[in-house]
mmCIF file of C-alpha atoms in Angstrom:
data_model
loop_
_atom_site.group_PDB
_atom_site.id
_atom_site.type_symbol
_atom_site.label_atom_id
_atom_site.label_comp_id
_atom_site.label_asym_id
_atom_site.label_seq_id
_atom_site.Cartn_x
_atom_site.Cartn_y
_atom_site.Cartn_z
ATOM 1 C CA MET O 4 -43.605 -181.389 -50.957
ATOM 2 C CA THR O 5 -46.322 -181.145 -48.332
ATOM 3 C CA ASP O 6 -47.112 -177.594 -47.278
ATOM 4 C CA ILE O 7 -46.166 -177.152 -43.623
ATOM 5 C CA HIS O 8 -49.256 -175.104 -42.770
ATOM 6 C CA ALA O 9 -51.522 -177.712 -44.342
ATOM 7 C CA ALA O 10 -49.688 -180.393 -42.356
ATOM 8 C CA VAL O 11 -50.263 -178.527 -39.079
ATOM 9 C CA ALA O 12 -53.978 -178.149 -39.820
ATOM 10 C CA ALA O 13 -54.307 -181.797 -40.816
ATOM 11 C CA GLU O 14 -52.549 -182.985 -37.660
ATOM 12 C CA ARG O 15 -54.849 -180.912 -35.449
ATOM 13 C CA ARG O 16 -57.956 -182.199 -37.210
ATOM 14 C CA ASP O 17 -56.756 -185.784 -36.865
ATOM 15 C CA LEU O 18 -56.081 -185.272 -33.164
ATOM 16 C CA ALA O 19 -59.512 -183.720 -32.685
ATOM 17 C CA ASP O 20 -61.104 -186.748 -34.360
ATOM 18 C CA LEU O 21 -59.101 -189.068 -32.135
ATOM 19 C CA LEU O 22 -59.952 -187.198 -28.937
ATOM 20 C CA SER O 23 -63.644 -187.121 -29.811
ATOM 21 C CA GLY O 24 -63.672 -190.919 -29.824
ATOM 22 C CA LEU O 25 -62.064 -191.455 -26.423
ATOM 23 C CA THR O 26 -63.995 -192.949 -23.532
ATOM 24 C CA PRO O 27 -64.397 -191.087 -20.208
ATOM 25 C CA GLU O 28 -61.864 -193.498 -18.699
ATOM 26 C CA GLN O 29 -59.310 -192.695 -21.405
ATOM 27 C CA TRP O 30 -59.696 -188.973 -20.814
ATOM 28 C CA GLN O 31 -58.757 -189.581 -17.178
ATOM 29 C CA ALA O 32 -55.822 -191.878 -17.979
ATOM 30 C CA PRO O 33 -52.196 -190.740 -17.518
ATOM 31 C CA SER O 34 -50.246 -189.558 -20.548
ATOM 32 C CA LEU O 35 -46.500 -189.690 -21.221
ATOM 33 C CA CYS O 36 -46.285 -186.142 -19.807
ATOM 34 C CA ALA O 37 -45.381 -186.613 -16.157
ATOM 35 C CA GLY O 38 -48.290 -185.668 -13.915
ATOM 36 C CA TRP O 39 -50.726 -184.963 -16.757
ATOM 37 C CA ARG O 40 -53.735 -186.998 -17.739
ATOM 38 C CA VAL O 41 -55.047 -186.943 -21.284
ATOM 39 C CA ARG O 42 -57.280 -184.028 -20.202
ATOM 40 C CA GLU O 43 -54.320 -181.850 -19.233
ATOM 41 C CA VAL O 44 -52.488 -182.611 -22.463
ATOM 42 C CA ALA O 45 -55.556 -181.611 -24.481
ATOM 43 C CA ALA O 46 -55.883 -178.415 -22.467
ATOM 44 C CA HIS O 47 -52.220 -177.609 -23.099
ATOM 45 C CA LEU O 48 -52.563 -178.317 -26.821
ATOM 46 C CA THR O 49 -55.267 -175.649 -27.074
ATOM 47 C CA MET O 50 -53.829 -173.118 -24.615
ATOM 48 C CA ALA O 51 -52.236 -170.936 -27.290
ATOM 49 C CA PHE O 52 -55.540 -170.642 -29.137
ATOM 50 C CA ARG O 53 -57.482 -169.593 -26.052
ATOM 51 C CA TYR O 54 -55.134 -167.098 -24.404
ATOM 52 C CA ALA O 55 -53.729 -163.862 -25.753
ATOM 53 C CA MET O 56 -49.976 -163.464 -25.334
ATOM 54 C CA PRO O 57 -50.260 -160.852 -22.523
ATOM 55 C CA ARG O 58 -52.239 -163.384 -20.474
ATOM 56 C CA VAL O 59 -49.599 -166.046 -21.013
ATOM 57 C CA VAL O 60 -46.817 -163.611 -20.078
ATOM 58 C CA LEU O 61 -48.688 -162.691 -16.899
ATOM 59 C CA SER O 62 -49.024 -166.366 -15.991
ATOM 60 C CA ILE O 63 -45.281 -166.854 -16.499
ATOM 61 C CA MET O 64 -44.533 -163.843 -14.306
ATOM 62 C CA ARG O 65 -46.774 -165.261 -11.574
ATOM 63 C CA ALA O 66 -44.785 -168.482 -11.859
ATOM 64 C CA ARG O 67 -41.564 -166.499 -11.255
ATOM 65 C CA GLY O 68 -40.490 -166.790 -14.858
ATOM 66 C CA ASP O 69 -40.871 -170.550 -15.045
ATOM 67 C CA PHE O 70 -42.729 -171.364 -18.282
ATOM 68 C CA ASN O 71 -43.180 -175.028 -17.402
ATOM 69 C CA ARG O 72 -44.752 -174.178 -14.074
ATOM 70 C CA ALA O 73 -47.073 -171.645 -15.706
ATOM 71 C CA ALA O 74 -48.092 -174.130 -18.407
ATOM 72 C CA ASP O 75 -48.756 -176.776 -15.786
ATOM 73 C CA ARG O 76 -51.011 -174.464 -13.767
ATOM 74 C CA LEU O 77 -52.995 -173.404 -16.828
ATOM 75 C CA ALA O 78 -53.364 -176.978 -18.086
ATOM 76 C CA ARG O 79 -54.618 -178.254 -14.737
ATOM 77 C CA ARG O 80 -57.031 -175.380 -14.293
ATOM 78 C CA ASP O 81 -58.468 -175.587 -17.794
ATOM 79 C CA ALA O 82 -58.691 -179.379 -17.729
ATOM 80 C CA ALA O 83 -60.853 -179.090 -14.626
ATOM 81 C CA ALA O 84 -63.004 -176.256 -15.994
ATOM 82 C CA MET O 85 -63.601 -177.381 -19.587
ATOM 83 C CA SER O 86 -65.628 -180.318 -20.833
ATOM 84 C CA THR O 87 -64.114 -182.866 -23.193
ATOM 85 C CA GLY O 88 -66.374 -181.493 -25.923
ATOM 86 C CA GLN O 89 -65.034 -177.989 -25.382
ATOM 87 C CA LEU O 90 -61.446 -179.212 -25.515
ATOM 88 C CA VAL O 91 -62.068 -181.092 -28.765
ATOM 89 C CA ALA O 92 -63.834 -178.089 -30.297
ATOM 90 C CA ALA O 93 -60.984 -175.771 -29.285
ATOM 91 C CA LEU O 94 -58.577 -177.970 -31.228
ATOM 92 C CA ARG O 95 -60.794 -178.598 -34.256
ATOM 93 C CA ASP O 96 -61.941 -174.984 -34.611
ATOM 94 C CA ASN O 97 -58.349 -173.756 -34.544
ATOM 95 C CA ALA O 98 -56.828 -176.239 -36.996
ATOM 96 C CA GLY O 99 -55.634 -173.345 -39.142
ATOM 97 C CA HIS O 100 -54.494 -171.106 -36.282
ATOM 98 C CA PRO O 101 -51.125 -169.462 -37.083
ATOM 99 C CA TRP O 102 -49.616 -169.994 -33.607
ATOM 100 C CA THR O 103 -45.982 -171.012 -33.444
ATOM 101 C CA PRO O 104 -43.802 -171.547 -30.344
ATOM 102 C CA PRO O 105 -41.820 -168.471 -29.241
ATOM 103 C CA GLY O 106 -38.785 -168.160 -31.479
ATOM 104 C CA GLY O 107 -39.948 -171.051 -33.662
ATOM 105 C CA GLY O 108 -41.775 -171.513 -36.917
ATOM 106 C CA PRO O 109 -44.447 -173.781 -38.406
ATOM 107 C CA ALA O 110 -42.223 -176.872 -38.192
ATOM 108 C CA GLU O 111 -41.926 -176.375 -34.428
ATOM 109 C CA ALA O 112 -45.712 -175.935 -34.192
ATOM 110 C CA LEU O 113 -46.192 -179.219 -36.044
ATOM 111 C CA ARG O 114 -43.658 -180.936 -33.804
ATOM 112 C CA HIS O 115 -45.370 -179.545 -30.681
ATOM 113 C CA ASP O 116 -48.797 -180.835 -31.697
ATOM 114 C CA MET O 117 -47.444 -184.159 -32.939
ATOM 115 C CA ILE O 118 -45.476 -184.868 -29.757
ATOM 116 C CA HIS O 119 -48.416 -184.137 -27.487
ATOM 117 C CA GLY O 120 -50.690 -186.232 -29.645
ATOM 118 C CA LEU O 121 -48.229 -189.108 -29.249
ATOM 119 C CA ASP O 122 -48.090 -188.428 -25.503
ATOM 120 C CA ILE O 123 -51.731 -189.438 -25.547
ATOM 121 C CA THR O 124 -51.841 -192.283 -28.053
ATOM 122 C CA VAL O 125 -48.711 -194.121 -26.894
ATOM 123 C CA ALA O 126 -49.750 -193.908 -23.256
ATOM 124 C CA LEU O 127 -53.208 -195.256 -24.134
ATOM 125 C CA GLY O 128 -51.767 -198.027 -26.283
ATOM 126 C CA LEU O 129 -53.491 -196.737 -29.413
ATOM 127 C CA ASP O 130 -51.857 -197.720 -32.696
ATOM 128 C CA ARG O 131 -51.917 -194.337 -34.367
ATOM 129 C CA LYS O 132 -49.346 -193.874 -37.119
ATOM 130 C CA VAL O 133 -48.521 -190.274 -37.992
ATOM 131 C CA PRO O 134 -48.453 -189.863 -41.809
ATOM 132 C CA PRO O 135 -44.848 -190.110 -43.073
ATOM 133 C CA ASP O 136 -44.942 -186.751 -44.878
ATOM 134 C CA ARG O 137 -45.811 -184.977 -41.635
ATOM 135 C CA LEU O 138 -43.183 -186.896 -39.694
ATOM 136 C CA HIS O 139 -40.555 -185.914 -42.241
ATOM 137 C CA LEU O 140 -41.410 -182.238 -41.712
ATOM 138 C CA ALA O 141 -41.352 -182.556 -37.914
ATOM 139 C CA MET O 142 -38.153 -184.542 -37.387
ATOM 140 C CA PRO O 143 -35.327 -182.321 -36.125
ATOM 141 C CA GLY O 144 -32.396 -181.629 -38.385
ATOM 142 C CA SER O 145 -30.003 -181.817 -35.447
ATOM 143 C CA LEU O 146 -30.117 -183.167 -31.897
ATOM 144 C CA LYS O 147 -28.568 -179.884 -30.792
ATOM 145 C CA ALA O 148 -31.438 -177.819 -32.157
ATOM 146 C CA LYS O 149 -32.813 -175.332 -29.647
ATOM 147 C CA SER O 150 -36.301 -176.805 -29.917
ATOM 148 C CA ILE O 151 -34.912 -180.211 -28.887
ATOM 149 C CA ALA O 152 -32.434 -179.011 -26.262
ATOM 150 C CA PHE O 153 -35.362 -177.330 -24.454
ATOM 151 C CA PHE O 154 -36.538 -180.752 -23.242
ATOM 152 C CA GLY O 155 -33.243 -181.598 -21.554
ATOM 153 C CA ALA O 156 -33.001 -185.225 -22.712
ATOM 154 C CA ASP O 157 -29.586 -186.893 -22.437
ATOM 155 C CA LEU O 158 -28.736 -187.448 -26.097
ATOM 156 C CA GLU O 159 -24.949 -187.644 -25.779
ATOM 157 C CA GLY O 160 -23.262 -190.582 -27.449
ATOM 158 C CA VAL O 161 -26.369 -191.779 -29.278
ATOM 159 C CA TRP O 162 -26.971 -192.194 -32.987
ATOM 160 C CA PHE O 163 -30.690 -192.385 -33.715
ATOM 161 C CA THR O 164 -31.893 -194.038 -36.918
ATOM 162 C CA ALA O 165 -35.514 -194.305 -37.975
ATOM 163 C CA ASP O 166 -36.444 -197.663 -39.480
ATOM 164 C CA ASP O 167 -39.512 -196.343 -41.285
ATOM 165 C CA LEU O 168 -38.214 -193.010 -42.576
ATOM 166 C CA GLU O 169 -34.975 -191.847 -44.170
ATOM 167 C CA TRP O 170 -33.705 -189.998 -41.098
ATOM 168 C CA SER O 171 -30.812 -190.249 -38.668
ATOM 169 C CA ALA O 172 -29.046 -187.872 -36.302
ATOM 170 C CA GLY O 173 -26.450 -187.855 -33.566
ATOM 171 C CA SER O 174 -23.264 -189.860 -33.141
ATOM 172 C CA GLY O 175 -22.286 -192.841 -31.048
ATOM 173 C CA ALA O 176 -24.117 -196.026 -30.115
ATOM 174 C CA PRO O 177 -27.023 -196.745 -32.474
ATOM 175 C CA VAL O 178 -30.641 -196.648 -31.341
ATOM 176 C CA ARG O 179 -33.303 -197.670 -33.834
ATOM 177 C CA GLY O 180 -37.056 -197.364 -33.848
ATOM 178 C CA SER O 181 -39.959 -195.766 -35.634
ATOM 179 C CA ALA O 182 -39.549 -192.075 -36.381
ATOM 180 C CA GLN O 183 -42.418 -191.123 -34.104
ATOM 181 C CA ASP O 184 -40.948 -193.107 -31.193
ATOM 182 C CA ILE O 185 -37.569 -191.475 -31.762
ATOM 183 C CA LEU O 186 -39.260 -188.069 -31.758
ATOM 184 C CA LEU O 187 -40.652 -188.859 -28.318
ATOM 185 C CA ALA O 188 -37.279 -190.092 -27.055
ATOM 186 C CA VAL O 189 -35.337 -187.013 -28.153
ATOM 187 C CA THR O 190 -37.886 -184.769 -26.451
ATOM 188 C CA GLY O 191 -37.486 -186.422 -23.076
ATOM 189 C CA ARG O 192 -40.183 -189.069 -23.040
ATOM 190 C CA LYS O 193 -39.682 -192.568 -21.646
ATOM 191 C CA LEU O 194 -41.259 -195.152 -23.921
ATOM 192 C CA PRO O 195 -42.769 -198.544 -23.138
ATOM 193 C CA PRO O 196 -40.286 -201.435 -23.396
ATOM 194 C CA GLY O 197 -39.629 -202.893 -26.829
ATOM 195 C CA ARG O 198 -40.252 -199.806 -28.926
ATOM 196 C CA LEU O 199 -36.567 -198.905 -29.371
ATOM 197 C CA SER O 200 -33.568 -201.175 -29.952
ATOM 198 C CA GLY O 201 -29.864 -200.709 -29.289
ATOM 199 C CA VAL O 202 -27.502 -200.862 -26.360
ATOM 200 C CA THR O 203 -28.486 -197.389 -25.112
ATOM 201 C CA ALA O 204 -32.215 -197.788 -25.776
ATOM 202 C CA VAL O 205 -32.724 -198.428 -22.060
ATOM 203 C CA ARG O 206 -31.952 -194.751 -21.462
ATOM 204 C CA PHE O 207 -35.200 -193.877 -23.237
ATOM 205 C CA THR O 208 -37.315 -196.769 -21.938
ATOM 206 C CA ARG O 209 -39.573 -196.868 -18.897
ATOM 207 C CA GLY O 210 -38.452 -199.172 -16.116
ATOM 208 C CA PRO O 211 -40.802 -201.367 -14.052
ATOM 209 C CA ALA O 212 -41.381 -198.620 -11.489
ATOM 210 C CA GLU O 213 -42.385 -196.192 -14.231
ATOM 211 C CA SER O 214 -44.763 -198.557 -16.002
ATOM 212 C CA ARG O 215 -48.456 -197.954 -15.663
#
């Protein structure tokens, strides 16, 4: 079985390699994260490596306890202040960093990095396939898991089944797709049309007004 810490480090190195090859136009392009370009996503990916916890707590307090607002402010500020080379280096140099999300473990850290990497590659139309062993470690065991519920996606009445990995979760109307696309859907992302199938797939698909 793949070691989870090795998987986290490998995913970060792969993302650093990918980011280092992007064009200036791609760095400025929108990601699947609403309101964030690729630059802001990269800044967010490296935030935990660059800030001590007291600094993060202070930022959350200044945002009146709203973590998402604090993260947005930090990502926008750092994306404007740091060069693309600095952002790539921050990710590559911290491939083995032990950070995990508050209350989570290494699997949640892997999921965090994987999701944000997909926020970039799917939005840019890049055909990056996450290695199956890493995907297996990152897929949630339940759609009611705290780390999934955090994103607030409407997952009621849906049974997700991956067509490239032995994984399924939920109950109700079936929705099929690749494991990495399902991972995006269950964490609140809207995907380009055609990536998921099933009668309720439209719930997780971008409409014409949302297409870029």
